[in-house]
mmCIF file of C-alpha atoms in Angstrom:
data_model
loop_
_atom_site.group_PDB
_atom_site.id
_atom_site.type_symbol
_atom_site.label_atom_id
_atom_site.label_comp_id
_atom_site.label_asym_id
_atom_site.label_seq_id
_atom_site.Cartn_x
_atom_site.Cartn_y
_atom_site.Cartn_z
ATOM 1 C CA MET A 87 -0.539 0.183 -0.274
ATOM 2 C CA LEU A 88 1.409 3.515 -0.819
ATOM 3 C CA ALA A 89 0.568 6.330 1.526
ATOM 4 C CA PRO A 90 1.531 9.367 -1.428
ATOM 5 C CA PRO A 91 3.594 12.087 0.085
ATOM 6 C CA ILE A 92 1.759 14.848 1.528
ATOM 7 C CA VAL A 93 2.496 18.489 0.633
ATOM 8 C CA ASP A 94 1.203 21.309 2.767
ATOM 9 C CA ILE A 95 0.105 24.426 0.483
ATOM 10 C CA SER A 96 -1.329 26.285 3.218
ATOM 11 C CA ALA A 97 1.728 28.444 3.450
ATOM 12 C CA LEU A 98 0.972 29.696 -0.113
ATOM 13 C CA THR A 99 -2.951 29.971 -0.110
ATOM 14 C CA GLY A 100 -3.107 32.162 3.596
ATOM 15 C CA THR A 101 -5.609 29.559 4.901
ATOM 16 C CA GLY A 102 -1.747 27.995 7.560
ATOM 17 C CA ALA A 103 0.558 30.644 9.352
ATOM 18 C CA GLY A 104 3.768 30.140 7.426
ATOM 19 C CA ALA A 105 5.148 32.983 5.141
ATOM 20 C CA ALA A 106 4.148 32.453 1.652
ATOM 21 C CA GLY A 107 6.680 31.284 -1.160
ATOM 22 C CA ASP A 108 7.893 29.224 1.923
ATOM 23 C CA PRO A 109 10.658 26.880 -0.341
ATOM 24 C CA ARG A 110 10.530 24.283 1.997
ATOM 25 C CA ILE A 111 6.843 23.374 -0.212
ATOM 26 C CA ALA A 112 9.160 24.239 -3.684
ATOM 27 C CA ASP A 113 11.628 21.182 -2.152
ATOM 28 C CA GLU A 114 8.400 18.491 -1.059
ATOM 29 C CA VAL A 115 6.878 18.864 -4.296
ATOM 30 C CA GLU A 116 10.643 18.100 -5.970
ATOM 31 C CA ALA A 117 10.871 15.448 -4.078
ATOM 32 C CA ALA A 118 7.507 13.622 -4.653
ATOM 33 C CA CYS A 119 7.856 14.115 -8.222
ATOM 34 C CA THR A 120 11.202 13.016 -8.294
ATOM 35 C CA THR A 121 10.147 9.902 -6.864
ATOM 36 C CA VAL A 122 6.715 8.659 -6.558
ATOM 37 C CA GLY A 123 5.868 11.213 -8.794
ATOM 38 C CA LEU A 124 2.384 11.971 -6.690
ATOM 39 C CA PHE A 125 1.349 13.321 -3.754
ATOM 40 C CA VAL A 126 -1.647 14.229 -1.868
ATOM 41 C CA LEU A 127 -2.016 18.029 -1.692
ATOM 42 C CA ALA A 128 -2.838 19.906 1.944
ATOM 43 C CA GLY A 129 -3.958 22.926 2.521
ATOM 44 C CA HIS A 130 -5.616 24.422 -0.283
ATOM 45 C CA GLY A 131 -8.856 25.400 1.479
ATOM 46 C CA ILE A 132 -11.219 24.162 -1.037
ATOM 47 C CA ASP A 133 -13.545 21.320 1.056
ATOM 48 C CA ALA A 134 -16.877 22.853 0.729
ATOM 49 C CA ASP A 135 -16.237 23.432 -3.241
ATOM 50 C CA LEU A 136 -14.804 19.816 -3.244
ATOM 51 C CA GLY A 137 -17.646 18.625 -1.049
ATOM 52 C CA ALA A 138 -20.416 20.755 -3.365
ATOM 53 C CA ALA A 139 -18.866 18.715 -6.476
ATOM 54 C CA PHE A 140 -19.587 14.790 -4.948
ATOM 55 C CA ASP A 141 -22.984 15.939 -3.832
ATOM 56 C CA THR A 142 -23.565 16.948 -7.416
ATOM 57 C CA ALA A 143 -21.983 14.119 -9.504
ATOM 58 C CA ARG A 144 -23.630 11.709 -6.787
ATOM 59 C CA ALA A 145 -26.593 13.227 -7.078
ATOM 60 C CA PHE A 146 -26.582 13.309 -11.227
ATOM 61 C CA PHE A 147 -25.261 10.149 -11.086
ATOM 62 C CA GLY A 148 -28.286 9.002 -9.427
ATOM 63 C CA LEU A 149 -30.962 9.794 -12.334
ATOM 64 C CA PRO A 150 -32.821 6.894 -14.276
ATOM 65 C CA ALA A 151 -30.355 6.038 -17.308
ATOM 66 C CA ASP A 152 -33.113 7.243 -19.871
ATOM 67 C CA VAL A 153 -32.095 10.484 -17.894
ATOM 68 C CA LYS A 154 -28.981 11.090 -17.976
ATOM 69 C CA ARG A 155 -28.456 9.725 -21.642
ATOM 70 C CA ARG A 156 -30.044 13.613 -22.384
ATOM 71 C CA VAL A 157 -26.946 14.892 -21.421
ATOM 72 C CA PRO A 158 -25.109 14.129 -25.660
ATOM 73 C CA ARG A 159 -21.750 12.981 -26.175
ATOM 74 C CA ILE A 160 -20.691 16.276 -28.526
ATOM 75 C CA ASN A 161 -16.258 16.053 -29.560
ATOM 76 C CA ARG A 162 -15.830 14.237 -26.399
ATOM 77 C CA TYR A 163 -17.629 16.260 -23.616
ATOM 78 C CA GLY A 164 -20.743 14.917 -21.971
ATOM 79 C CA TYR A 165 -22.196 12.074 -20.717
ATOM 80 C CA VAL A 166 -20.922 7.832 -21.665
ATOM 81 C CA PRO A 167 -22.795 5.439 -20.029
ATOM 82 C CA ASP A 168 -21.681 2.503 -17.705
ATOM 83 C CA MET A 169 -20.865 -0.075 -20.940
ATOM 84 C CA VAL A 170 -17.974 -0.600 -22.837
ATOM 85 C CA GLU A 171 -21.098 -0.254 -25.992
ATOM 86 C CA ALA A 172 -20.845 2.970 -25.813
ATOM 87 C CA ARG A 173 -17.069 3.280 -26.264
ATOM 88 C CA ASP A 174 -15.605 2.230 -29.991
ATOM 89 C CA PRO A 175 -14.882 -1.404 -29.046
ATOM 90 C CA SER A 176 -12.061 -1.820 -31.499
ATOM 91 C CA SER A 177 -10.010 0.629 -29.355
ATOM 92 C CA ALA A 178 -7.028 -0.939 -28.133
ATOM 93 C CA ALA A 179 -8.117 0.310 -25.209
ATOM 94 C CA TYR A 180 -10.889 -2.579 -24.552
ATOM 95 C CA MET A 181 -9.840 -5.089 -26.662
ATOM 96 C CA GLY A 182 -9.750 -8.240 -24.292
ATOM 97 C CA ARG A 183 -11.495 -5.666 -21.683
ATOM 98 C CA SER A 184 -14.412 -7.541 -19.471
ATOM 99 C CA SER A 185 -18.431 -5.998 -19.592
ATOM 100 C CA LEU A 186 -16.823 -3.515 -16.826
ATOM 101 C CA ALA A 187 -17.116 -0.044 -16.801
ATOM 102 C CA ALA A 188 -17.403 3.199 -15.314
ATOM 103 C CA GLU A 189 -19.601 6.011 -15.835
ATOM 104 C CA TYR A 190 -18.914 9.630 -16.906
ATOM 105 C CA LEU A 191 -19.155 13.010 -17.438
ATOM 106 C CA ASP A 192 -16.735 15.335 -19.472
ATOM 107 C CA MET A 193 -17.105 18.899 -18.385
ATOM 108 C CA GLY A 194 -15.252 21.755 -20.181
ATOM 109 C CA LEU A 195 -14.460 25.155 -18.549
ATOM 110 C CA ALA A 196 -16.347 27.182 -20.822
ATOM 111 C CA GLY A 197 -20.283 25.770 -23.039
ATOM 112 C CA GLU A 198 -18.968 22.558 -24.427
ATOM 113 C CA VAL A 199 -21.905 21.532 -22.059
ATOM 114 C CA ASP A 200 -25.185 22.561 -21.067
ATOM 115 C CA LEU A 201 -25.321 22.592 -17.159
ATOM 116 C CA ALA A 202 -28.383 24.231 -16.903
ATOM 117 C CA ALA A 203 -30.108 21.748 -18.819
ATOM 118 C CA ILE A 204 -28.493 18.947 -16.697
ATOM 119 C CA GLU A 205 -29.667 21.431 -14.056
ATOM 120 C CA ALA A 206 -32.948 21.381 -15.427
ATOM 121 C CA LEU A 207 -32.903 17.324 -15.369
ATOM 122 C CA GLY A 208 -33.626 17.412 -11.705
ATOM 123 C CA CYS A 209 -30.027 18.238 -9.917
ATOM 124 C CA ASP A 210 -30.034 21.365 -8.382
ATOM 125 C CA ARG A 211 -27.029 23.767 -8.102
ATOM 126 C CA PHE A 212 -25.779 21.883 -10.496
ATOM 127 C CA GLU A 213 -24.250 24.803 -12.748
ATOM 128 C CA ALA A 214 -23.344 26.921 -9.533
ATOM 129 C CA ALA A 215 -21.579 23.729 -8.445
ATOM 130 C CA VAL A 216 -19.542 23.127 -11.215
ATOM 131 C CA ARG A 217 -18.191 26.202 -12.099
ATOM 132 C CA ASN A 218 -17.642 26.778 -8.649
ATOM 133 C CA TYR A 219 -15.228 23.598 -8.627
ATOM 134 C CA GLN A 220 -13.959 24.215 -11.602
ATOM 135 C CA GLY A 221 -12.907 27.831 -10.128
ATOM 136 C CA ALA A 222 -11.263 26.222 -6.951
ATOM 137 C CA ALA A 223 -9.335 24.135 -8.437
ATOM 138 C CA LEU A 224 -7.676 26.402 -11.085
ATOM 139 C CA GLY A 225 -6.945 28.368 -7.991
ATOM 140 C CA ALA A 226 -4.785 25.082 -6.468
ATOM 141 C CA ALA A 227 -3.279 24.237 -9.579
ATOM 142 C CA HIS A 228 -1.972 27.702 -9.366
ATOM 143 C CA TYR A 229 -0.071 27.224 -6.781
ATOM 144 C CA VAL A 230 1.107 23.654 -7.812
ATOM 145 C CA LEU A 231 2.338 24.667 -11.086
ATOM 146 C CA GLU A 232 3.702 26.954 -9.229
ATOM 147 C CA ALA A 233 5.916 25.637 -7.253
ATOM 148 C CA LEU A 234 6.992 22.999 -9.640
ATOM 149 C CA ALA A 235 8.504 26.555 -11.858
ATOM 150 C CA THR A 236 10.015 27.063 -8.291
ATOM 151 C CA THR A 237 11.452 23.758 -8.502
ATOM 152 C CA LEU A 238 13.161 24.339 -12.040
ATOM 153 C CA GLY A 239 14.449 28.259 -11.864
ATOM 154 C CA VAL A 240 11.327 29.793 -13.584
ATOM 155 C CA SER A 241 9.367 31.292 -11.643
ATOM 156 C CA GLY A 242 6.020 32.487 -13.415
ATOM 157 C CA PHE A 243 6.416 30.399 -16.569
ATOM 158 C CA PHE A 244 3.237 28.203 -15.947
ATOM 159 C CA ALA A 245 1.292 30.729 -14.841
ATOM 160 C CA ALA A 246 2.200 33.026 -17.662
ATOM 161 C CA ARG A 247 0.445 29.867 -20.280
ATOM 162 C CA MET A 248 -2.773 29.530 -18.542
ATOM 163 C CA SER A 249 -4.880 32.550 -19.253
ATOM 164 C CA GLU A 250 -7.193 30.244 -21.411
ATOM 165 C CA PRO A 251 -6.918 27.248 -20.061
ATOM 166 C CA GLN A 252 -7.872 24.062 -22.095
ATOM 167 C CA CYS A 253 -8.988 21.570 -18.685
ATOM 168 C CA ARG A 254 -11.688 19.221 -18.096
ATOM 169 C CA LEU A 255 -13.374 18.237 -15.284
ATOM 170 C CA ARG A 256 -14.845 14.687 -15.331
ATOM 171 C CA PHE A 257 -17.497 12.941 -13.253
ATOM 172 C CA LEU A 258 -16.871 9.566 -12.624
ATOM 173 C CA HIS A 259 -18.890 6.959 -11.568
ATOM 174 C CA TYR A 260 -17.424 3.069 -11.072
ATOM 175 C CA PRO A 261 -20.124 0.816 -10.144
ATOM 176 C CA PRO A 262 -20.384 -2.021 -7.307
ATOM 177 C CA ALA A 263 -17.941 -4.698 -8.119
ATOM 178 C CA GLY A 264 -16.388 -8.190 -6.087
ATOM 179 C CA LEU A 265 -13.810 -10.115 -7.184
ATOM 180 C CA LEU A 266 -13.546 -12.342 -9.896
ATOM 181 C CA ASP A 267 -13.690 -16.051 -9.829
ATOM 182 C CA ASP A 268 -9.454 -16.571 -10.178
ATOM 183 C CA GLY A 269 -9.860 -14.231 -7.383
ATOM 184 C CA SER A 270 -8.364 -10.972 -8.848
ATOM 185 C CA ALA A 271 -9.732 -7.525 -8.817
ATOM 186 C CA PRO A 272 -11.740 -6.755 -11.985
ATOM 187 C CA VAL A 273 -9.752 -3.427 -14.176
ATOM 188 C CA PHE A 274 -11.961 -0.524 -14.124
ATOM 189 C CA SER A 275 -9.486 1.735 -16.124
ATOM 190 C CA THR A 276 -6.778 0.144 -18.469
ATOM 191 C CA PRO A 277 -2.992 1.199 -17.494
ATOM 192 C CA HIS A 278 -2.461 4.209 -18.234
ATOM 193 C CA THR A 279 -0.766 7.930 -17.951
ATOM 194 C CA ASP A 280 -2.204 11.046 -17.762
ATOM 195 C CA TYR A 281 -1.744 13.677 -21.066
ATOM 196 C CA GLY A 282 -1.551 17.376 -19.899
ATOM 197 C CA ALA A 283 0.001 19.344 -17.512
ATOM 198 C CA ILE A 284 -0.936 18.285 -13.785
ATOM 199 C CA THR A 285 -4.312 16.358 -13.047
ATOM 200 C CA LEU A 286 -5.656 17.610 -9.103
ATOM 201 C CA LEU A 287 -7.894 13.658 -8.815
ATOM 202 C CA ALA A 288 -10.511 13.937 -5.406
ATOM 203 C CA THR A 289 -11.052 10.751 -4.037
ATOM 204 C CA ASP A 290 -14.193 9.894 -1.780
ATOM 205 C CA GLY A 291 -11.685 7.512 0.207
ATOM 206 C CA VAL A 292 -13.154 4.283 -1.441
ATOM 207 C CA PRO A 293 -9.820 1.775 -2.783
ATOM 208 C CA GLY A 294 -8.861 1.314 -5.992
ATOM 209 C CA LEU A 295 -6.405 3.310 -7.223
ATOM 210 C CA GLU A 296 -3.351 1.810 -8.297
ATOM 211 C CA VAL A 297 0.197 3.355 -9.798
ATOM 212 C CA LEU A 298 2.889 0.702 -11.425
ATOM 213 C CA LEU A 299 6.021 1.550 -8.783
ATOM 214 C CA ASP A 300 8.916 -0.819 -9.576
ATOM 215 C CA SER A 301 6.786 -3.454 -11.506
ATOM 216 C CA ASP A 302 4.515 -4.066 -9.399
ATOM 217 C CA TRP A 303 0.822 -2.096 -8.456
ATOM 218 C CA VAL A 304 0.323 -0.921 -6.071
ATOM 219 C CA PRO A 305 -2.798 0.566 -3.915
ATOM 220 C CA VAL A 306 -3.142 3.917 -3.234
ATOM 221 C CA VAL A 307 -4.439 5.155 0.300
ATOM 222 C CA ALA A 308 -5.727 8.351 0.145
ATOM 223 C CA PRO A 309 -8.529 9.752 2.552
ATOM 224 C CA PRO A 310 -11.785 10.583 1.644
ATOM 225 C CA GLY A 311 -11.598 14.522 0.116
ATOM 226 C CA ALA A 312 -8.253 13.896 -0.478
ATOM 227 C CA LEU A 313 -6.770 15.923 -3.914
ATOM 228 C CA ILE A 314 -3.665 13.711 -5.426
ATOM 229 C CA VAL A 315 -1.534 15.118 -7.687
ATOM 230 C CA GLN A 316 -0.510 13.546 -10.498
ATOM 231 C CA LEU A 317 2.338 14.422 -13.345
ATOM 232 C CA GLY A 318 1.072 14.109 -17.023
ATOM 233 C CA ASP A 319 3.096 13.769 -20.338
ATOM 234 C CA MET A 320 2.704 17.229 -21.598
ATOM 235 C CA LEU A 321 5.088 18.249 -17.966
ATOM 236 C CA ALA A 322 7.488 15.228 -19.225
ATOM 237 C CA ARG A 323 8.205 16.857 -21.984
ATOM 238 C CA TRP A 324 8.139 20.676 -20.344
ATOM 239 C CA THR A 325 10.837 18.800 -18.036
ATOM 240 C CA ASN A 326 13.072 16.447 -20.103
ATOM 241 C CA ASP A 327 11.726 13.773 -18.371
ATOM 242 C CA ARG A 328 12.856 15.327 -15.148
ATOM 243 C CA TYR A 329 9.026 15.300 -13.821
ATOM 244 C CA ARG A 330 7.490 11.977 -15.501
ATOM 245 C CA SER A 331 3.857 11.050 -15.139
ATOM 246 C CA THR A 332 3.413 7.767 -13.131
ATOM 247 C CA PRO A 333 1.177 4.858 -14.897
ATOM 248 C CA HIS A 334 -1.722 4.289 -12.885
ATOM 249 C CA ARG A 335 -5.545 2.354 -13.415
ATOM 250 C CA VAL A 336 -8.664 0.989 -11.053
ATOM 251 C CA VAL A 337 -9.782 -1.681 -10.166
ATOM 252 C CA GLY A 338 -12.809 -2.747 -8.373
ATOM 253 C CA SER A 339 -13.398 -5.483 -5.340
ATOM 254 C CA SER A 340 -15.135 -2.846 -2.424
ATOM 255 C CA GLY A 341 -18.607 -3.972 -3.196
ATOM 256 C CA VAL A 342 -19.739 -0.532 -3.004
ATOM 257 C CA ASP A 343 -19.941 2.553 -5.448
ATOM 258 C CA ARG A 344 -16.610 4.460 -5.728
ATOM 259 C CA PHE A 345 -17.054 8.721 -6.755
ATOM 260 C CA SER A 346 -13.467 10.613 -8.150
ATOM 261 C CA ILE A 347 -13.522 13.883 -9.766
ATOM 262 C CA PRO A 348 -10.564 14.305 -11.716
ATOM 263 C CA PHE A 349 -9.576 17.943 -13.227
ATOM 264 C CA PHE A 350 -6.996 17.999 -15.784
ATOM 265 C CA VAL A 351 -5.381 20.696 -15.906
ATOM 266 C CA ASN A 352 -3.728 21.485 -19.448
ATOM 267 C CA PRO A 353 -2.026 25.389 -20.591
ATOM 268 C CA ASP A 354 -3.135 27.336 -23.146
ATOM 269 C CA PRO A 355 -3.376 25.178 -26.548
ATOM 270 C CA SER A 356 -1.978 27.926 -28.261
ATOM 271 C CA THR A 357 1.367 27.177 -26.250
ATOM 272 C CA VAL A 358 4.773 26.015 -27.501
ATOM 273 C CA VAL A 359 5.738 22.811 -25.244
ATOM 274 C CA SER A 360 9.038 23.057 -25.571
ATOM 275 C CA THR A 361 11.953 21.684 -23.077
ATOM 276 C CA ILE A 362 12.919 24.165 -20.131
ATOM 277 C CA GLY A 363 16.131 25.445 -20.318
ATOM 278 C CA SER A 364 17.223 24.179 -16.937
ATOM 279 C CA CYS A 365 16.362 20.239 -18.084
ATOM 280 C CA ILE A 366 18.932 20.268 -20.735
ATOM 281 C CA THR A 367 22.372 18.584 -19.690
ATOM 282 C CA ALA A 368 25.205 17.056 -20.738
ATOM 283 C CA GLU A 369 24.373 13.145 -19.374
ATOM 284 C CA ARG A 370 20.777 14.506 -20.549
ATOM 285 C CA PRO A 371 20.496 16.070 -23.580
ATOM 286 C CA GLU A 372 17.094 17.274 -25.695
ATOM 287 C CA ARG A 373 14.609 14.364 -25.663
ATOM 288 C CA TYR A 374 11.944 16.305 -27.189
ATOM 289 C CA GLU A 375 10.684 18.539 -30.389
ATOM 290 C CA PRO A 376 8.672 21.379 -29.295
ATOM 291 C CA VAL A 377 4.903 20.739 -30.011
ATOM 292 C CA THR A 378 1.700 23.015 -28.943
ATOM 293 C CA ALA A 379 -0.104 22.109 -26.453
ATOM 294 C CA GLY A 380 -3.228 21.626 -27.902
ATOM 295 C CA GLU A 381 -1.855 19.390 -30.950
ATOM 296 C CA PHE A 382 -0.307 16.749 -27.847
ATOM 297 C CA LEU A 383 -3.445 16.919 -27.054
ATOM 298 C CA VAL A 384 -5.381 15.562 -29.798
ATOM 299 C CA SER A 385 -2.214 13.343 -30.415
ATOM 300 C CA ARG A 386 -3.110 11.635 -27.777
ATOM 301 C CA ILE A 387 -7.148 12.108 -26.959
ATOM 302 C CA ASP A 388 -7.113 10.281 -30.651
ATOM 303 C CA SER A 389 -5.083 7.297 -29.934
ATOM 304 C CA PRO A 390 -6.685 4.265 -30.014
ATOM 305 C CA ALA A 391 -4.989 3.027 -26.585
ATOM 306 C CA GLU A 392 -7.096 5.980 -24.505
ATOM 307 C CA PRO A 393 -8.799 4.200 -22.031
ATOM 308 C CA TYR A 394 -11.693 6.735 -21.991
ATOM 309 C CA ILE A 395 -13.280 8.775 -25.596
#
């Protein structure tokens, strides 16, 4: 079992007594990013918005199936029911899979999904809860990205590339599942790495997340309401693999419903992702060609190995 390191950013957010810009925070982020590749974010100050987001997610997934299907899936935003048939059956991510799958709802920062229409389906204050959480999560992401920039010697680097971020909020519901006949736990999401800069993953405390460490799948222990920071492949390109994304998956054997809320944080689509100078050394020459953030995300999302489409 892995208990991710905890990084308390209350000194940056003003929720604690420490001085803003405490270099210890950057040191803790550096240590987490170069070892397990993820950490629990404490002191972020968005607990109320996070709780409201979970309440809203549970309310939406509790609607009748035919009602949820009134939220169309358009340009990869919207609702996908918990059946493999709703996805591309030829996708490499689903070849050989059982019928177990999660249902989920993807929402952007703009008008990709009609949130007011979802509210009218029977989810009170749905739009306010989503927008409030997106704003709060963006604020928390700012502090994480600035700590990362500090460790790389480029303070303000990421903030300057987040004027019109291309972020995605996902509500996820994994149905109850028990062990398979062979004693193994069913896999809901195939092993993958996240694509963007960072992911803020909110959990409900039900186990299921596993990360690949030293060729072994290790369960991640996180308390209810924890906010786990995961690194993405775009950050790996920016840092020349100094910070690498950790492969992860979700398994189910608890026999109860599981909810999670990942918030995928990406910069402006026009941002050119090229290696940060401090990450290029004689021992580690530049590994990646420049690419725009938008082009990179499209190439990954359209990959046949994409676990969520």
